Coordinates of C-alpha atoms in Angstrom, one line a residue:
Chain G
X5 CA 0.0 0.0 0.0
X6 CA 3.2 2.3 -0.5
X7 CA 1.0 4.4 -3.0
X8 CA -0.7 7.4 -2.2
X9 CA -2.4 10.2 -4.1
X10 CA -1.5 13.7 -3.4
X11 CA -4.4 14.4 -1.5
X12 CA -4.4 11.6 1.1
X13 CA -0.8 12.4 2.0
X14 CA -2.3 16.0 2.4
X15 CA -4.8 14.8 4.8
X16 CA -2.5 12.4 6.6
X17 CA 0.1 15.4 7.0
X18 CA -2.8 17.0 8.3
X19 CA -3.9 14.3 10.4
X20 CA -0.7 14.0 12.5
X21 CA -0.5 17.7 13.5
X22 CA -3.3 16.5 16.5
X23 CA -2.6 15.9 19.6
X24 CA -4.7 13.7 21.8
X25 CA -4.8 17.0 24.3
X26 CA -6.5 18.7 21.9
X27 CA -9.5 20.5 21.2
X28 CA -10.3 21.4 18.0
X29 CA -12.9 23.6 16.1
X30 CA -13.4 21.3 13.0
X31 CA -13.7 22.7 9.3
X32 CA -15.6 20.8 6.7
X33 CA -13.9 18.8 3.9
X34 CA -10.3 18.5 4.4
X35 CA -9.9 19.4 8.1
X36 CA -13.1 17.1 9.0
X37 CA -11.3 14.1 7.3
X38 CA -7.9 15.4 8.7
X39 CA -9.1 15.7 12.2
X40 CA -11.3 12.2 11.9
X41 CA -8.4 10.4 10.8
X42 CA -6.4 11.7 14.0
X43 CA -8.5 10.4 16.0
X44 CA -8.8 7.0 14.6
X45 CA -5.0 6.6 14.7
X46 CA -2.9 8.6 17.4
X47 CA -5.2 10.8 19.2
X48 CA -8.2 8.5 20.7
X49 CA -9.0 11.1 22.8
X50 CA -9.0 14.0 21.0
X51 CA -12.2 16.5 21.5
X52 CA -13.4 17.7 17.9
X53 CA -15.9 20.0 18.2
X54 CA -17.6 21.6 15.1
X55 CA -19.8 24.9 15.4
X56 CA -23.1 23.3 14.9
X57 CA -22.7 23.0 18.6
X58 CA -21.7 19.3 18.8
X59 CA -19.1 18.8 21.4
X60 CA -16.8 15.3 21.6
X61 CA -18.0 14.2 18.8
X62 CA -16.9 10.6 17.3
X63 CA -18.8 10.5 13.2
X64 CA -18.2 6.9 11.7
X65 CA -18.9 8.9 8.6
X66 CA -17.2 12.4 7.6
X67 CA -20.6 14.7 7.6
X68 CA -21.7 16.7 4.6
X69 CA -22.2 19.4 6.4
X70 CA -20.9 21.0 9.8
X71 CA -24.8 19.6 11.3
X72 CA -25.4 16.7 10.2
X73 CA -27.2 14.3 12.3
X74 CA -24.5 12.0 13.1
X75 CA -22.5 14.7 15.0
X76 CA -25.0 15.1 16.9
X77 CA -25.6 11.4 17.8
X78 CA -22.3 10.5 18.5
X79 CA -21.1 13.9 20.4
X80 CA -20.7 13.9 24.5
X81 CA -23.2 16.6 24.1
X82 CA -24.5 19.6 22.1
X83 CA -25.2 23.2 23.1
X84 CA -26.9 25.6 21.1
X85 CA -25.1 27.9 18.3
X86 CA -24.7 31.2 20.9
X87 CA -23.2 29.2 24.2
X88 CA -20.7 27.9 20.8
X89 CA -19.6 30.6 20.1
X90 CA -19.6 32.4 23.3
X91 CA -19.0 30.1 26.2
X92 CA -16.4 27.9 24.6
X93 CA -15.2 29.9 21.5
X94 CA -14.6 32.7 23.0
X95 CA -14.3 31.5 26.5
X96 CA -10.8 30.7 24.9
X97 CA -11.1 26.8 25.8
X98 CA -10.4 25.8 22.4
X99 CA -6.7 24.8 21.7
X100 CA -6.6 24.6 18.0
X101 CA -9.1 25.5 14.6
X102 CA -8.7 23.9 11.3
X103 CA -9.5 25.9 8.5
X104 CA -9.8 25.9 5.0
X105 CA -10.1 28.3 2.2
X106 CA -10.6 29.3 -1.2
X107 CA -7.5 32.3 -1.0
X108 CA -4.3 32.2 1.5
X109 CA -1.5 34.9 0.9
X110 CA 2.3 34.9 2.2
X111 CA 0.8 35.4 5.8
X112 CA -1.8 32.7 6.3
X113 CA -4.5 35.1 5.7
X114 CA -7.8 34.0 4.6
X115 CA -10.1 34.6 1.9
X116 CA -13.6 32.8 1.5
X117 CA -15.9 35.8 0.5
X118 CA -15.6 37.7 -2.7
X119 CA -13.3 37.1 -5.6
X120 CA -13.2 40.5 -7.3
X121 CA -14.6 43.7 -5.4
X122 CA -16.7 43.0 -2.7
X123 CA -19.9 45.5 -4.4
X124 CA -19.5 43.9 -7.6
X125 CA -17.6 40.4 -7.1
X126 CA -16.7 38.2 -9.9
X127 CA -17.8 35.2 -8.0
X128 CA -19.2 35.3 -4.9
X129 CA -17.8 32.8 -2.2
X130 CA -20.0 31.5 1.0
X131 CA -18.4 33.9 3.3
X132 CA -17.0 33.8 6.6
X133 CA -19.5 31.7 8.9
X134 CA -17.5 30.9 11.8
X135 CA -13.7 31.6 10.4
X136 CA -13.3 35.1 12.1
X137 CA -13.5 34.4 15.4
X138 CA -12.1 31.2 15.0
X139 CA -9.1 32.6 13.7
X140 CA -8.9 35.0 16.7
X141 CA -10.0 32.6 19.4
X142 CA -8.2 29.2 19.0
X143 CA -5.0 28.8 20.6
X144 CA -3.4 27.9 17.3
X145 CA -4.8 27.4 13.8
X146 CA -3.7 24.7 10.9
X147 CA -5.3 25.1 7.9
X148 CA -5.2 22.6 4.9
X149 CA -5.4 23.3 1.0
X150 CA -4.0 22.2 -2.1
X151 CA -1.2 24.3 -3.2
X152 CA -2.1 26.2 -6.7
X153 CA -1.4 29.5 -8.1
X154 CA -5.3 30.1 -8.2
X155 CA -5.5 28.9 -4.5
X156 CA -2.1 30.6 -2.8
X157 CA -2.2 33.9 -3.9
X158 CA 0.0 37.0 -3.4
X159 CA -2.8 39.5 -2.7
X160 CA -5.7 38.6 -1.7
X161 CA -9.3 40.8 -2.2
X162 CA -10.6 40.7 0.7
X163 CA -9.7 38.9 4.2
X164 CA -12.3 37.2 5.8
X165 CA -10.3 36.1 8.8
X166 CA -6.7 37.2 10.0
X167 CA -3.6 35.4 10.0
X168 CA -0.6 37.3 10.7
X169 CA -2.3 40.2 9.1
X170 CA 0.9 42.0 7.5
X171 CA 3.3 39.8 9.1
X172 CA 5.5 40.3 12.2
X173 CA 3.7 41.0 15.6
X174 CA 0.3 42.4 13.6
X175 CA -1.6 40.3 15.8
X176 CA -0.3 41.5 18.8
X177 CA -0.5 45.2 17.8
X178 CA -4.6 44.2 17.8
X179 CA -4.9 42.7 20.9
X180 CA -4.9 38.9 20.1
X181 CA -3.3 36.8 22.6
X182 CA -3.6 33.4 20.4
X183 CA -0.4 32.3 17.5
X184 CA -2.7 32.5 15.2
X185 CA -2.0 30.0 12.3
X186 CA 0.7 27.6 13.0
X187 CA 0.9 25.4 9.7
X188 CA -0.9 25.3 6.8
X189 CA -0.6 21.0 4.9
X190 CA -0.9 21.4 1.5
X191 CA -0.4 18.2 -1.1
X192 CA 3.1 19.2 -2.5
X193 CA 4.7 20.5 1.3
X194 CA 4.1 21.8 4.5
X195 CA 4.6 25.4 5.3
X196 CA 5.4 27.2 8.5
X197 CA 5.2 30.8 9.4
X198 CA 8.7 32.3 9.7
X199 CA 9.3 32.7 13.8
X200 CA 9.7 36.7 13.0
X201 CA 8.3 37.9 9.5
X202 CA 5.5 35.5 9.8
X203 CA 6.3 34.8 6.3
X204 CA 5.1 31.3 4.9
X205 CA 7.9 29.2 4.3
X206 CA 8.3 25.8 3.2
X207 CA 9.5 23.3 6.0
X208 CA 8.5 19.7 4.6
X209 CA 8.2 18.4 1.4
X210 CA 6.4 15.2 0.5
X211 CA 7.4 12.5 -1.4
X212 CA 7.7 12.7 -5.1
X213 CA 7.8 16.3 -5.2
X214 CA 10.6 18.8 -6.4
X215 CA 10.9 22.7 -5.2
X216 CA 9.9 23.6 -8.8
X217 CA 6.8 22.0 -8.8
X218 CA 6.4 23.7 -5.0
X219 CA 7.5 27.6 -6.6
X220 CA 5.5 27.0 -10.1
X221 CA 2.5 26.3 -7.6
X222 CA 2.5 29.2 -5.3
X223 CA 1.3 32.9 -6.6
X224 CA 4.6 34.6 -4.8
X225 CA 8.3 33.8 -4.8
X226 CA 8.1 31.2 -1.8
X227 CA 10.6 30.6 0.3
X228 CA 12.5 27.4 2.1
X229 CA 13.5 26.9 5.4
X230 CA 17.4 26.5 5.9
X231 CA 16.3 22.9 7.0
X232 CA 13.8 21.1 5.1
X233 CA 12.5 17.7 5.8
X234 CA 10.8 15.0 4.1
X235 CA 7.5 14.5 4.6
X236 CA 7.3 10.9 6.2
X237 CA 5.0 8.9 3.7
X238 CA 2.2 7.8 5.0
X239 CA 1.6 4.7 6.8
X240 CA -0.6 1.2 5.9
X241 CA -2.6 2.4 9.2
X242 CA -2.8 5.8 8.4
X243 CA -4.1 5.0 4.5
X244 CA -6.6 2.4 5.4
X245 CA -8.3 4.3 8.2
X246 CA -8.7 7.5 6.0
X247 CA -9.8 5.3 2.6
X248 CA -12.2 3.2 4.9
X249 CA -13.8 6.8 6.5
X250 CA -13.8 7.9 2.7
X251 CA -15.8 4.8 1.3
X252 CA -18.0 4.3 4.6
X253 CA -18.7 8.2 3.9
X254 CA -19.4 7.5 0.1
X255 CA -21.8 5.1 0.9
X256 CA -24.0 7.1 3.1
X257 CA -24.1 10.2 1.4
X258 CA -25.3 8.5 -1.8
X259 CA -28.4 7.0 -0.2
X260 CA -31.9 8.8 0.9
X261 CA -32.0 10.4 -2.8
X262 CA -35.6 12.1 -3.9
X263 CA -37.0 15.5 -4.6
X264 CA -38.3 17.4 -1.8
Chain R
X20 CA -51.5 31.1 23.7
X21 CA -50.1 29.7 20.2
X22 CA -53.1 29.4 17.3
X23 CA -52.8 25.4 16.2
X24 CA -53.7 26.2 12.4
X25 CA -53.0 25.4 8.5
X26 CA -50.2 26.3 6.8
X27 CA -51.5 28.6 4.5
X28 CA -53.2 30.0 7.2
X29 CA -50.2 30.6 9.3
X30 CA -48.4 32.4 6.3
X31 CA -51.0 34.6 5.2
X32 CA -51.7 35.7 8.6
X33 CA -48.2 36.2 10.1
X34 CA -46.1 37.0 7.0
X35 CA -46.7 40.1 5.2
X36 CA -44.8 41.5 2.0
X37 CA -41.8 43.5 2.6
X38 CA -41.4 41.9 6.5
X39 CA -37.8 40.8 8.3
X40 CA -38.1 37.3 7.9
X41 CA -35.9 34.8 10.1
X42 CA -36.0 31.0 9.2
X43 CA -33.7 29.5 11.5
X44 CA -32.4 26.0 11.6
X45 CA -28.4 25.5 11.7
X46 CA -28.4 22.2 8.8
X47 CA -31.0 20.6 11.4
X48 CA -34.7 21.4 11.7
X49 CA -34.9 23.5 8.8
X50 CA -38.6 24.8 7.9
X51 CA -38.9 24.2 4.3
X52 CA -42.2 23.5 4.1
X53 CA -43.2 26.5 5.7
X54 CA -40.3 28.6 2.9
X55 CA -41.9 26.9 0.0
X56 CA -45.2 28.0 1.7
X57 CA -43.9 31.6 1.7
X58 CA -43.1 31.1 -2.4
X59 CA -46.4 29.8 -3.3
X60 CA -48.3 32.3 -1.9
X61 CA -46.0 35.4 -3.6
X62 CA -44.9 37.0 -0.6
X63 CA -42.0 39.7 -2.4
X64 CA -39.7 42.1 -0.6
X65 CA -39.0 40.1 1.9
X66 CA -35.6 41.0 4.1
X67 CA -34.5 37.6 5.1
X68 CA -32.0 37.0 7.8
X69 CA -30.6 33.7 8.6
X70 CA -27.2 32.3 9.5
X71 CA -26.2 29.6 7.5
X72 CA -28.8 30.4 4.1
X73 CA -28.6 27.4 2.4
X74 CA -30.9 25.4 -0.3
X75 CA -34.4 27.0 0.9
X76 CA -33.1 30.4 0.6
X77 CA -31.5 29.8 -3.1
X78 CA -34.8 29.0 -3.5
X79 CA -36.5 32.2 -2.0
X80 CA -34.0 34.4 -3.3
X81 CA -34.1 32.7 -7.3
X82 CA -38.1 32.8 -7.1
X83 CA -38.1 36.6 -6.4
X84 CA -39.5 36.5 -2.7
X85 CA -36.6 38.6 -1.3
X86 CA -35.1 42.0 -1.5
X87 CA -32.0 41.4 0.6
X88 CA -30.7 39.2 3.2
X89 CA -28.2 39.5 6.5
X90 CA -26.2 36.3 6.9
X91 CA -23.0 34.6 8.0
X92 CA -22.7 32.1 5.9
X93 CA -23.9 31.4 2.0
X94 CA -23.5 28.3 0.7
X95 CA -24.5 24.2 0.0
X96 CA -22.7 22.7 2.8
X97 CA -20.1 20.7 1.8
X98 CA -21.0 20.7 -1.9
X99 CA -20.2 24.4 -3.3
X100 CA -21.9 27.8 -4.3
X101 CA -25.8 29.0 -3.5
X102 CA -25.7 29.3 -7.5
X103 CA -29.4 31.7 -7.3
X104 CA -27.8 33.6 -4.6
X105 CA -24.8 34.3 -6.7
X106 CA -26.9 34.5 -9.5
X107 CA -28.5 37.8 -7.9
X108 CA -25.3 39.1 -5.9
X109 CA -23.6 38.7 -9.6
X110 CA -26.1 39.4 -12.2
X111 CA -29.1 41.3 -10.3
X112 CA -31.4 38.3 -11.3
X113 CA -34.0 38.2 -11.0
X114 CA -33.5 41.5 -8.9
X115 CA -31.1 42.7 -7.1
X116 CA -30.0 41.5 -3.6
X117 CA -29.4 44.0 -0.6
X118 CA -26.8 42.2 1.8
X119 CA -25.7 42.6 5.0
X120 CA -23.2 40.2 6.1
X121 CA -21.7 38.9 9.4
X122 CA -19.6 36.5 10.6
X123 CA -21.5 33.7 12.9
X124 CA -20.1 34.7 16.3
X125 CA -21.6 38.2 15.9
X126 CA -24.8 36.2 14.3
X127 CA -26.0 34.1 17.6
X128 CA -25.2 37.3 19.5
X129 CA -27.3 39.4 17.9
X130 CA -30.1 36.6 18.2
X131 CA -29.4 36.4 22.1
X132 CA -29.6 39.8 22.0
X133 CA -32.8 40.4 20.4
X134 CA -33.8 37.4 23.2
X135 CA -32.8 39.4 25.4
X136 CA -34.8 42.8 25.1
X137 CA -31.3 44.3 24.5
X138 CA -30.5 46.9 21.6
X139 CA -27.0 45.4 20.6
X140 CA -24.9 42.8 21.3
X141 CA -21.0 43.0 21.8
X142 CA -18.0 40.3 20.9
X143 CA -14.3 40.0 20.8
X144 CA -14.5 39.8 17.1
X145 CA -13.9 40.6 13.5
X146 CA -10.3 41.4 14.8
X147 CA -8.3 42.1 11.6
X148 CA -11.1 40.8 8.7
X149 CA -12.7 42.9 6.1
X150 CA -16.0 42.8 6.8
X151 CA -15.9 45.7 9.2
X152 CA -14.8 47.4 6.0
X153 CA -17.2 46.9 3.6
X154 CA -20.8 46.3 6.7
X155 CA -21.4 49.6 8.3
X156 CA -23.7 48.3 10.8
X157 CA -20.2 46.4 12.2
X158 CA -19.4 49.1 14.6
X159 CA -17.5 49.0 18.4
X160 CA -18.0 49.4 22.3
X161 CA -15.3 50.5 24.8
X162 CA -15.6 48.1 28.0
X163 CA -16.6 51.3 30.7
X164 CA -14.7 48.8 33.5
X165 CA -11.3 47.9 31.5
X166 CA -11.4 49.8 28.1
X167 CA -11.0 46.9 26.1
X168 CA -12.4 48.1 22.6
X169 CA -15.5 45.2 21.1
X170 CA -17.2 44.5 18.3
X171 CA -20.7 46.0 18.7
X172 CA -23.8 44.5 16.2
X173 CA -27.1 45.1 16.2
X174 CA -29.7 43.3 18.1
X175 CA -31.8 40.6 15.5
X176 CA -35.7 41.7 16.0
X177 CA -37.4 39.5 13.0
X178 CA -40.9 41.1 12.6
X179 CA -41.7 36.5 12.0
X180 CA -39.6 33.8 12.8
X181 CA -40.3 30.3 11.3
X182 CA -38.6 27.4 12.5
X183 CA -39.7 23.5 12.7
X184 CA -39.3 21.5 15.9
X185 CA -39.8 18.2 16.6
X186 CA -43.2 18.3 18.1
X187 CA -45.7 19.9 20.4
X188 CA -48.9 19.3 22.4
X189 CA -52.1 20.4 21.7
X190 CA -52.1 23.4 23.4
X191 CA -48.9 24.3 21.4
X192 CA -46.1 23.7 23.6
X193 CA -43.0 23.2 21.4
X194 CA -40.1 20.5 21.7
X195 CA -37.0 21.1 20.1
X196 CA -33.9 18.4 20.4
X197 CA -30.7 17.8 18.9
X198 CA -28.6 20.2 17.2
X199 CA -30.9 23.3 18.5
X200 CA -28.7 25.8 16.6
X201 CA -30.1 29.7 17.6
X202 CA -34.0 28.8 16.8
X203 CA -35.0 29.9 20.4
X204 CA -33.5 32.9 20.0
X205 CA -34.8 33.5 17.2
X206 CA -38.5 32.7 18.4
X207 CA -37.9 35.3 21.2
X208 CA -36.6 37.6 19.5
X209 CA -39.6 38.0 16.9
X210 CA -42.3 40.1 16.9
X211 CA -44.7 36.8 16.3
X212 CA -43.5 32.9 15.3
X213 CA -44.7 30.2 13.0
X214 CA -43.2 26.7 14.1
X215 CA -44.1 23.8 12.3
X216 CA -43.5 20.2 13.5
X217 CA -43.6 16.7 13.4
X218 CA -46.3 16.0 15.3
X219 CA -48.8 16.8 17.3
X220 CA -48.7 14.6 20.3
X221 CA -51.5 14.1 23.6
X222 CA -48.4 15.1 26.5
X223 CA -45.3 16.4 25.3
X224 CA -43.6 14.8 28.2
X225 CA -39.9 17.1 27.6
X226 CA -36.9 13.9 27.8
X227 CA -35.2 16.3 30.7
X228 CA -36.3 19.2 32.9
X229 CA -33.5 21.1 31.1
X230 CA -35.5 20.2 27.3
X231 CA -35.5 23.2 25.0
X232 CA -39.0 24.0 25.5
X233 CA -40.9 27.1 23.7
X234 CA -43.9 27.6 25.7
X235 CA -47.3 27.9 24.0
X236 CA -47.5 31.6 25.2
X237 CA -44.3 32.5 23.8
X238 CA -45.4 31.5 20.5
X239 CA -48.1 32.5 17.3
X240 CA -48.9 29.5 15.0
X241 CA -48.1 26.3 15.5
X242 CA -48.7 23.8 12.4
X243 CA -48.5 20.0 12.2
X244 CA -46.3 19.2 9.0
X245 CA -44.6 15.6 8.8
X246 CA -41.4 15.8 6.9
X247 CA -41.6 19.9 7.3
X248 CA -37.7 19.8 7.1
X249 CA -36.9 17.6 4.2
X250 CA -34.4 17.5 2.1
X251 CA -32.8 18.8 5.6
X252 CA -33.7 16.1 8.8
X253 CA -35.4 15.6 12.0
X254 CA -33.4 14.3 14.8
X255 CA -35.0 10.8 15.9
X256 CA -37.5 11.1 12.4
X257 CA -35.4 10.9 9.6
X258 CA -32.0 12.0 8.1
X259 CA -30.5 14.8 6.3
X260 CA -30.6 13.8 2.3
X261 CA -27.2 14.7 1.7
X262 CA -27.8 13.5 -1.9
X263 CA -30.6 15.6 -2.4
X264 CA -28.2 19.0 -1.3
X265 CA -25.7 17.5 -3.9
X266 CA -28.2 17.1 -6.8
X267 CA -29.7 21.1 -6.2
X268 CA -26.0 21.5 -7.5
X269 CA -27.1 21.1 -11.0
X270 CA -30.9 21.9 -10.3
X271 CA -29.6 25.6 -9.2
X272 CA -27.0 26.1 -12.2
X273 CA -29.4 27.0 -14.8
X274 CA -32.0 29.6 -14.4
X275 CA -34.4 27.3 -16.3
X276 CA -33.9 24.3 -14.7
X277 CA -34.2 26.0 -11.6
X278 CA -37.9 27.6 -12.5
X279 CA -38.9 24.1 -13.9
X280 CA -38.2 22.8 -10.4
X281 CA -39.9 25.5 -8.8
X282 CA -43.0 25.0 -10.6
X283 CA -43.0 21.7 -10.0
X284 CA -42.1 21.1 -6.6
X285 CA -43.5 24.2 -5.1
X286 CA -46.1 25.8 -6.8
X287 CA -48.1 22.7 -7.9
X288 CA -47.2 21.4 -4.4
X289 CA -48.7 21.5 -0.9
X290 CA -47.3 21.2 2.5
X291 CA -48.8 17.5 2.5
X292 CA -46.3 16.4 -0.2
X293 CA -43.2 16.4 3.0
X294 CA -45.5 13.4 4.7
X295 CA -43.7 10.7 2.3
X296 CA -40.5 12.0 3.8
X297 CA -41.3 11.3 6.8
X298 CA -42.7 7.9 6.6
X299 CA -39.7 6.9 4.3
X300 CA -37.0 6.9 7.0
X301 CA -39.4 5.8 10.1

């Protein structure tokens, strides 16, 4: 089982950034898979909580959405949407958010709203739902994409939620008291904010792939540690549990299909 | 005391053109039934407000009901765009879209607020994003004990709220379990409330003294719908269709595929058409 696509070693990366101390504000898609797999392998005990209110909970399929039912049935509990956000969000008893996007620049900033300007977009995105104050009130954020020029951008219009704003100590000169994002697991590498710039900056690469294919894929110039590792590939564990939660998931979602 | 009622009753009484209009449900509980309700009788220039507007607002919004909406979040959970809400935040159609948009923190306070009786709410948020930039009704509070500068929103007072709940008793005491999201805030914070539900049951008999309850007297209509909630679930009743939010993909695309469906499903439908839902999964 020594192959692996791109993607799965993106989510495995992900994956092993958990702790079983953690508690963690799940994102949908990548991070939901990311976080799931974590705590089918090395983190047993790790709390996922997603903002639908569900608290501890264990899916044996990756949800569709951040409410479906099966969050709910298998959580240790479930509070409503404004004790969510108040009490435990910003209560600051959240150690790590995992967040996606449609946009990152250079210093993990985030863009799911507007490509284009925001009166008259080109396309308009969801928006921010909970990504704001996540971003602000977890102890640390990861955040997982695929790296493309389309994706990883140099400017981006708007920023739905900070990162390291204009880099440096930006999020101190507001008031935040949390890192902010930590590392951002891609499928070509790994990056890691830069301890005083805050700059992005490649720290892993995975298997297969050459620091061309990592520059032709990112919208700026990106940089390389002094030290940069190879990504370990990911185990026979680590693959079955993630393409098991995959077809399990596959499965379910397909079924219960009708017009309303 | 709540009025035990039709439907069409409900919405013609309690929802008037060019009303705030809140239809809560966070993925769970969400009142379709009641939405397609609001289409069928041609209720326009409607100011929605909702949280998470997903497929019943694409719907709303692409049949012409509303004339702007204040949200957190726009999309098809897990499966991509709104493609009628972009449609009319890109292209005006089939008229143009006023937004105001938050981000979900500053959301559920608002609704607690409005709960509440209170004017505002404040939040340690929106720290560094752009929305604050581009929603003047983002604005800040000063802490008068330690100075610490907030984000300040305004309170959420829907003129209706319609949600769906798991059940209630006949004199229109309402159950709600499960992923409860901000309905009861919403509820409360309305100047009158449609809920539908399940069913209409002899003794509610609430699972724990700490149930979320909406008593009869804090509530307007109250109207028996099995399946109310579908393609969206009922916790205990039956699940989400996850495949049914991934085939509006292609149903929302096209403008005409989109009216077809509308037609169909809506217009030359009643509220009795969610029943089959129900039974399917029971």
């Amino acid at each position: 089982m020594s192959d692996f696509t791109p993607t799965e070693m993106m989510i495995i990366a992900a994956s092993r950034a958990l702790t079983n101390d953690d508690v963690c504000f799940v994102g949908i898609g990548a991070p939901s898979a990311a976080c799931n797999v974590a705590r089918l392998t090395h983190a047993p005990d790790i709390t996922l909580i997603y903002e639908s209110g569900t608290v501890g909970t264990k899916p044996d399929v990756l949800p569709l959405s951040i409410g479906d039912g099966e969050l709910c049935d298998t959580a240790l509990f479930t509070v409503s949407v404004p004790e969510m956000f108040r009490y435990w969000l910003q209560g600051g008893r959240i150690t790590t958010g995992f967040l996606g996007g449609a946009q990152i620049d250079k210093f993990a900033n985030l863009n799911t709203t507007v490509v284009g300007p925001y009166e008259h977009p080109k396309v308009r995105l969801p928006g921010g739902g909970g990504a704001p104050e996540i971003a602000s009130n977890c102890g640390q954020i990861f955040i997982t994409m695929a790296l493309s020029k389309r994706g990883f951008v140099d400017k981006l219009n708007f920023i739905t939620s900070m990162g390291h704003g204009e880099g440096g100590n930006h999020r101190e000169r507001l008031g935040m008291k949390t890192k902010g994002p930590t590392r951002v697991i891609t499928d070509l590498c790994i990056l890691e904010p830069e301890p005083v710039t805050k700059e992005l900056t490649v720290v892993s690469i995975h298997r297969g792939v050459t620091r061309e294919q990592i520059v032709e894929n990112c919208g700026w110039p990106i940089k390389f540690a002094e030290t940069v590792i190879d990504t370990p590939v990911p185990t026979d564990t680590e693959l079955q549990t993630l393409r098991d939660i995959n077809a399990r998931t596959k499965r379910a979602h397909q079924g219960n299909k009708e017009a309303a | 005391m709540a009025r035990l009622t039709s439907l069409a009753e409900a919405i013609s009484d309690n929802v008037h053109d060019g009303d705030t209009v809140a239809m809560e449900g966070f993925t769970h509980l969400i009142p379709y039934a009641a939405g397609h309700e609001v289409i069928r009788q041609g209720k326009k220039d409607l100011f929605l407000i909702r949280m998470t507007p997903d497929i019943l607002y694409d719907q709303l919004i692409g049949a012409g009901a509303a004339r702007g909406m204040k949200f957190s979040w726009g999309g098809n959970p897990g499966v991509g765009s709104l493609h009628r809400f972009r449609d009319a935040v890109e292209n005006q159609w089939p008229r143009p879209l006023e937004i105001e948009e938050h981000s979900h923190a500053a959301m559920a306070n608002a609704y607690e607020a409005g709960a509440a009786n209170l004017p505002f709410a404040m939040l340690r948020g929106y720290i560094g994003a752009d929305l604050t930039k581009v929603n003047p009704n983002i604005k800040q509070v000063t802490c008068p004990f330690t100075g610490e500068v907030l984000a300040a929103v305004s309170a959420i007072r829907p003129d209706v709220t319609i949600i769906h709940a798991l059940r209630a008793d006949r004199k229109g005491n309402v159950l709600i379990e499960g992923i409860v999201g901000v309905q009861k805030e919403a509820v409360l914070g309305a100047k009158r409330s449609i809920v539908t539900v399940e069913e209409i049951v002899d003794e509610l008999n609430p699972p724990s003294p700490n149930s979320v309850v909406l008593p009869s007297w804090a509530v307007t209509a109250v109207v028996e719908v099995p399946g109310g909630a579908f393609p969206s679930y009922a916790q205990g009743y039956y699940p989400r269709s996850n495949a049914f939010y991934i085939a509006w993909d292609e149903i929302a695309r096209d403008r005409d595929t989109f009216q077809a469906w509308i037609e169909e499903n809506i217009m030359k439908a009643g509220p009795e058409d969610f029943a089959k839902h129900a039974k399917k999964a029971a």
